[in-house]
Amino acid sequence: MACRNQDTSGNDTAAPPTIALVGNPNVGKSIIFSLLTGRYVVVSNYPGTTVEVSSGAARVAGERVEVVDTPGVNSLIPRSEDEEVARAILLDRRPRAVMQVLDAKNLRRGLLITTQLAEMGMPALLALNMWDEAMDRGIDIDGDRLARALGVPVVKTVATQKKGIGKLASSVADAAAPTVRIDYGPAIEEAIAKLEPLLPELPLDKRAMALMLLAGDPGLEERVESEIQDQRAGTESTPIAPHRQGRGRRRRWRGGRDADTGREDPTRHGPGHYTRDAIGAVCSELQSKFSEPVSYVISKKRAAHVDGIVADVMTMHRPSESTRLSRAAFFYLVAPVLSLIVCYLSASILVGIMNKFYGLGANAGAVTWWLAALGAVCYLVAVFRWEKHANSISALVSRIVMHPVLAFPVLAAALWIVYKLVGEFGAGQCVDFIENRIFGNTIEPAEGFGLVDLNMFFPGIYYYLAEIADEFGLLGPKIPFAGINYYLAQLADLVVSRDDLIYQLLLDEQAGLISIAITYSFAIVLPVVGFFFFAFALMEDSGYLPRLAVMVDWLFKKIGLNGKAVLPMVLGLGCGAMATLTTRILGSRRERVIATFLLALAIPCSAQLGIISLVLADIGGGGAFAIYVFVIISQFLLVGYLASKVLKGRKAEFLLEVPPMRMPRLKNVVVKTLFRITWFMKEAVPLFMLGTLALFILTRVGYNEETRPMGLLTYVERLGAPITTHWLGLPDSLEAKHDHAVAGTESDNQIQPQTDGGRRSTMEAFIMGFLRRDYATLSIRTNFKSGFYSSRQALVALVVITLFVPCLASLFVIVKERGAATAAIIVCFIVPYAFFVGGVLDKLLRLMNFGS
Amino acid sequence: MNDKIDEILELLYITDERGGSLAEAGIWPEARNLLNSMAADGLVEIGDDGPLAMTNAGRARAEQIIRLHRLAERLLEDVLELSPSVAEEGACQFEHCLSTDVADSICTLLGHPTTCPHGRPIPRGECCRREKRGVEPVVVPLSELESGKDARVLYIGTKHHDRLDRLTSMGVLPGAELRLHQRRPTFVIQLGETTLALDQSIAQDIFVRRKADRAKKAMGQ
Ligand SMILES: Nc1nc2c(ncn2[C@@H]2O[C@H](COP(=O)(O)OP(=O)(O)OP(=O)(O)O)[C@@H](O)[C@H]2O)c(=O)[nH]1
Ligand SMILES: [Mg+2]
Ligand SMILES: [Zn+2]
Ligand SMILES: [Zn+2]
């Protein structure tokens, strides 16, 4: 999920040597990358964090090198797009050294990759990372012995504490190809010997290439094929073609790669086909000698070899004393308190809902406490029952948050906390504070700050402080601050008149670049996105997110995906563009397309969601909120279900590595949040400005009081009127423009002072929607606040804009990842569909007499 | 002689199983003499133009043979991983030389399978009836292991190449020790320090052997 990556494949001679970081997923490659290069890339506690290559300069062993971070792989024969990206680095960049990062507590799996590196002849060095966790679990590894067994440097590291990184860097000089040679048995060895002379020259050891081909490796098959053709055609051996474009053509050598097929494709042409045939023949001949897939036979041999090494270097101890102490503290102190909190939170949510229907009255409080106590007892029983089995506290917590029953109160509590933090505090109080008190507006001065503002951060504190403050006479006078926009307007008054074009461009109450674009970016988007990313980082780093995948797998199966898709979906709440990139971790093209599609359709990003919740809160009542959530979720499921029916393909199967629960490191959470906020703002603010500018021009050019009251936008309004006014039931902005002068402002909401001639455009939101959906939502908010939209109309507009086209940034990523054709289909479906749903909703709401 | 009788009983049983009348077995009139002597032993009832029905005794004996045959198929194909044709040949020999006790222990080892690799039902034996009273099979697909139990991976029965590769690269290989944490909402297993969540459909393909101490404890109950 690294967001900005430069693909530095242009290799010129002066380029510094490459050091590639590879290893299993979630072992700490990215964190080591950051430590070596000083460049931050996203570090999270789940496999598949990194899906793109990022590189940075570093100085190791007295030499300037380029360090490359890669997505995690479980095998160097890639089985998903992100794994392909990682392997391509090894083949294309010819790294000076491969720094393999291993999870010390999962040595066996790490060494499976080391043996593959050995076969490829890659100079390597090993970082036994997470040494702290291995020790806690009583795992000890003899590093020297391992180094001797493999013939490569082995360094124990704890990346989170920066331990061993210096030694790791200085060991790069000693990197050597691991001296592991596995005998795969006569049949396979014979096939390797037959293949080796047939293979073209690639930057890869022949034996490794042969093994990969025998095991079935579509990516490599394509490379070899194009290489053979190039050689036959007499051309120079060119840099290898980007192989991803040919994904559709895979499986051509041997029909299917499954054990049951040895068929050959009759439609082979091209100069190299004799060699290709010969390679294919060796592969299928070997397969016919085994009843199991050859790759499985190879894996088993490899694993047996690795087991020998592991048995030689690894010993198990009892967990250390300090661990036992913290265990006791956890079981007798933390666990009871936590379970009571969790149960109380979820009980109060439950009782709150029950109260709506049955009216528990005065009993509600008692019922909540009883439920909470009961729940807490359940938790404690589970905790103590599993105590002796769980070999660590994190393992125990892990089991609880995945338990079929016990997990739900935890989920409810987690959502509640996120809602309080992001929804109420971030999108509510912080937005209110920054928008009205810090930025203010150009017309009236803002209130200024006072002691009362402390209440925002420490609810209730004002109550106690008020008396004391009163005593000392501090309560009354506030720190006067009229708001940035107000001061700017005053300042501008000294230079230009308010009718001046420059003034209007920057500070116009309706379309000023500063008073609108900048103010909205920092007053609304920034706090919402910031708090969301913070909460999200906590979920990521604790390891809760992948466990969510376990819980909702069944639901995602219904829409042709599996639990794994939770990661991109939740990420989509942060930013659609990032999320679309992360769909690479999904297993098949079908899943990736469905996920991309749903992300574009029904997942609003946090900025948009924050503004939506503001409007919904203004509409009032839980009703609007419930309807909105229901419509969006039901569309998500419905369209997903239909898409899974339309798109053919093998059923998505769920196989996910669940990382251990970890205590989030505050530093990483903060750095990651800031990193993502910066990225988001860089993306959003220019587009906000651009959109505002475009609107400014549209409304000014061709302005005519009578015929074109909104400038060029008038035409757009007229064009869109059939849909917006007749089908969606939104008000006609052109008529409203006329009425406005007559009706005055009596119905207006007082929060935003309404000047005459306020722009009240319906189409604006949809035009802006193409740039950014959050911006479009802001326009709806303005329309609602000014009383132009009724509650019903606002709700309909919100739904349409949520389903509406993905924002520009996401669209670019969709085109890049899924191709222009798929992107076009997605957009062509979504736009009419969003309007369709909006219209139906409008009719239903009218039937329900909503908002009247 | 006995083997011949067994073959005929087997044939009759399969014909019956398929829902045909015994006359369709196609052994009349070639095996007339044999059938007559079988009728004398009270194994079949015969009419003027062929066998009419198996007696209870005949059916019981046929079931035993079929059971042996199909258990042998399972053993040879699933555990020893022989190709279907080799397994079939072996099974045909097994059915004549295995005793009921050996059959029952094979049956227990395999987890009292209910069907043969071709999907036909395996007649229940004494061991299967006992199983209802709490004796657990030793080899089960992961999907049938109870949560909280330890087991060792014996073999992976999938033919999906991709699935196999992903499982093996995550360390799910024959010999790996695992514990099943939970079965719902998805299966969660732990191998060493790796925790994996997987589908029921994948769990069905992973055949495991229970850890001995635990299996014994279960038998003692
Ligand atoms: N306790 C401990 N945790 C570590 C250590 N190194 C990394 N981590 C944690 O492991 C998690 C994964 O780290 P990343 O750097 O994102 O791992 P990665 O290998 O880049 O993962 P992918 O990009 O998903 O392949 C993070 O939560 C880190 O905090 C370590 O030495 N000790
Ligand atoms: Mg990473
Ligand atoms: Zn059979
Ligand atoms: Zn049985």
Short mmCIF file of C-alpha atoms in Angstrom, two decimals, chain A residues 9 32 40 43 61 84 243 246 263 287 298 306 311 327 338 352 411 431 438 454 508 614 649 763 802 834:
data_model
loop_
_atom_site.label_atom_id
_atom_site.label_comp_id
_atom_site.label_asym_id
_atom_site.label_seq_id
_atom_site.Cartn_x
_atom_site.Cartn_y
_atom_site.Cartn_z
CA SER A 9 13.48 0.51 -13.98
CA ILE A 32 13.95 -2.32 7.71
CA TYR A 40 9.00 6.12 5.15
CA VAL A 43 4.32 -0.49 7.77
CA ALA A 61 29.29 -0.87 4.01
CA GLU A 84 4.92 -11.32 -9.30
CA HIS A 243 5.17 -9.67 -18.38
CA GLY A 246 0.30 -11.25 -21.09
CA ARG A 263 -2.28 -31.83 -23.41
CA GLN A 287 4.46 -34.91 -14.74
CA ILE A 298 9.44 -30.33 -5.35
CA VAL A 306 14.75 -27.28 5.36
CA ALA A 311 16.28 -29.24 13.53
CA ARG A 327 1.01 -13.09 31.80
CA LEU A 338 -11.10 -5.02 29.42
CA GLY A 352 -30.16 1.56 23.46
CA LEU A 411 -16.43 -5.61 17.09
CA VAL A 431 -14.75 20.34 12.17
CA ILE A 438 -10.37 29.27 13.15
CA LEU A 454 -11.28 22.84 26.63
CA ASP A 508 -15.88 35.08 -2.69
CA LEU A 614 -22.48 16.01 9.14
CA GLY A 649 -14.62 -17.83 -12.83
CA MET A 763 -25.66 20.10 -11.21
CA THR A 802 -22.02 8.19 -2.87
CA ALA A 834 -26.46 5.91 -9.31
#
